[in-house]
């Protein structure tokens, strides 16, 4: 295929020559059951997908499910009680980790309250609440046993295993609860707890928890790269601008890869190791689209999705030929967001990145 | 698929044991193409219910059922399940005699002067006359307070009513009254109040002023219990003269929509109405067979799984439903997508399962009479050959040959909490970009099964330019994806067959009030895309030369506002249409791509 890209296309803004079909084909909705679903992450062999979904009539919150592509079957692997989020397969093991509030004795009460609210027919804007009782757990699919990996008060979640399965990088808001806050900080906590979220690393058994970031603004969406670095998203203090960053697992060499002056988040590495895919609302506050940026962040990111409604949380398959993402493009009952799957054109992605101009700095 | 619409509800989840369906792609693919090309060929002449073409199509389907080893239903020897229906009505010479006290009767007859309404009893009735305005009764449940018969004694009388609904009423009033303006509904209201007959006159201030109502196509087997006819202004003149008022002045009073404008008895005149409606009875044939379970059914809950599609179509489009332009009128309507595609899919599912173990019976149904109003499937559920409680689910296929952009719409998912999970599982392998719609009140045979409380689904790939036109031909079918529709459905059927659990039926509330369908007399020439979930009304096409085309609207446009009413879905749109007036330009705001545009559409009269 000859790609309709000119050398100057990225900087001249004539990227309209590119379209979603340049990169994505056979786009289709993967999850249809339940009110919403998202955060689909592949098993290392690419045969399964773990994701969160609101599909249990008795629990209005996310639970974790594993979908088997060979049989089409889906099974819940989280406890069923409380809220869960951000699951991840542990390479070389039968463990899956996820964040969960099921040990909170009030979990059932919250479920019932939320169900009553929904039954009342009232609507409110969907918002993730950064439950301070959220901790990270790992369930062993073979034995069915669940072990707790974090215990600190404050939201612990948004983690990923290292390629060798020995380490976990994650996000924690414990900094808001383990010390006395100033009056200004206390006000900030009531306004938006995510301000306190920082990146942490620990061994896969939960030992050796170490903090890697120490600055204002929400740090999260953390994953390891193939070459053992960490990619994540850092929010500026104002909570509106976020960018994709990388660093070493000891916290050194922090590098900013994007600079849209918008909310750029949910980075994930393509298995080629050549680029990251991520979501950004560069084109309008409510209009998230998927973009990609080269590994070094040297070039201007390239837009991937062109469909109305939320598109985000892109995760390429381990063989690099497919991409799972979360989208509200289905409208109707799916407008709350569901997982989509598409064929991914890596060659077109490489060509478009090559043709992109140097990274621009936004006017502020 | 027939031309109607409607909505809604909630759901839960359930778990099913799954196994992988076997579907031989290449063999199925070529056979599916053959099925569609055969059924949609000229030889079958558009498969009009009761026609020789329908019989040929039934023969073809039966030979295919025999080839795969299907049998007639238990206790039967034939795959054909005949049903009787009214193929058409015509006026056999209706007359009206008007007698003023002390004078000789004046006699009126002839198709342009006095014509029976299609649902009238064939009978004679005489009596005094009462003018009952527009003859509209809004049910009390609507809290609107409009009853044309309030304070009127019409017992054993003959009422005269205006056609349509008040011309000068405000938009909201018109919108409500329009829903009860169907002539059948008006006849029912008159009969319930004891009237013996009803005369309809088209007022001088209305479209089609003074003309009689054309005899519409009506599939009812019997009359409505009332003698009813429409009469021309000429025939009405002597009656009006007896009242001492002018018809125009009387209509103008009623046109205000004021519920306190009362009807009145017309003194010194009696009429004798002799209606003669000839109903032509015909027989249509459902074709139904089954593949028996391959294991003993002991302990199996609800031992039947059913798949079905209508195989009839519009013939040459002469009995209604055709959207053919003038240049293609009376040509064979091939119905390749509608619904050779669905019929071929049911055959493909049968083929696949004929080679596989079956824990339940698989019913394979091919309905006729669908285009005339779901006649065949209705006949089946009304007098089922086995109790429908034994049917665990019914899957319907109507217009599934036009997959575009990998999209497949599955409707009626609200009929069981189990459907979303089951569809998700089966679709992992099939790979469609699924659109689920809960509403089972669809203009296809799934409606009959929903009414019979059977958990059901219907598959649909969307409306298109060739919908109900001769040009719906086999060369326009997307065969590769049509075969995948069969694969997806086979995955669902496999799970239904193997599961101990069966889908629990959930009743979905119908969103819209169905008292008399709106007297839709207005023609806009828009073809809504019923499969779409976009905000606004997506046009699947526009009718050539119609008002929409003249307004510059085209396929793919999304109407977001019409006559000041914002449009977010098809229901808003049909509601808004009731507010439009013939010949009066209405502002239309629409999206073409990301471009917001405006135009003016002038509705014309539907004849
Ligand atoms: Zn049709």
Short mmCIF file of C-alpha atoms and ligand atoms in Angstrom, two decimals, chain B residues 1-3 310 312-314 321 335 337-339 370-372 398-399 443-444 467-468 472, ligand 1:
data_model
loop_
_atom_site.label_atom_id
_atom_site.label_comp_id
_atom_site.label_asym_id
_atom_site.label_seq_id
_atom_site.Cartn_x
_atom_site.Cartn_y
_atom_site.Cartn_z
CA UNK B 1 -39.48 -6.35 6.46
CA UNK B 2 -42.69 -4.35 6.57
CA UNK B 3 -42.95 -0.59 6.91
CA UNK B 310 -39.88 -14.61 5.81
CA UNK B 312 -42.36 -13.69 0.73
CA UNK B 313 -41.90 -10.27 -0.83
CA UNK B 314 -43.90 -7.69 -2.75
CA UNK B 321 -45.47 -1.45 0.34
CA UNK B 335 -36.34 -8.93 -2.66
CA UNK B 337 -31.99 -8.61 0.69
CA UNK B 338 -35.68 -8.58 1.76
CA UNK B 339 -35.65 -11.45 2.43
CA UNK B 370 -44.74 -10.93 6.29
CA UNK B 371 -44.88 -8.02 3.86
CA UNK B 372 -48.68 -7.93 4.26
CA UNK B 398 -34.82 -10.13 7.93
CA UNK B 399 -32.60 -8.15 5.55
CA UNK B 443 -41.74 -4.54 11.73
CA UNK B 444 -40.75 -8.14 11.14
CA UNK B 467 -35.43 -1.17 0.01
CA UNK B 468 -38.82 -2.33 -1.35
CA UNK B 472 -33.18 -5.08 -4.51
ZN1 LIG C 1 -39.93 -5.92 3.45
#
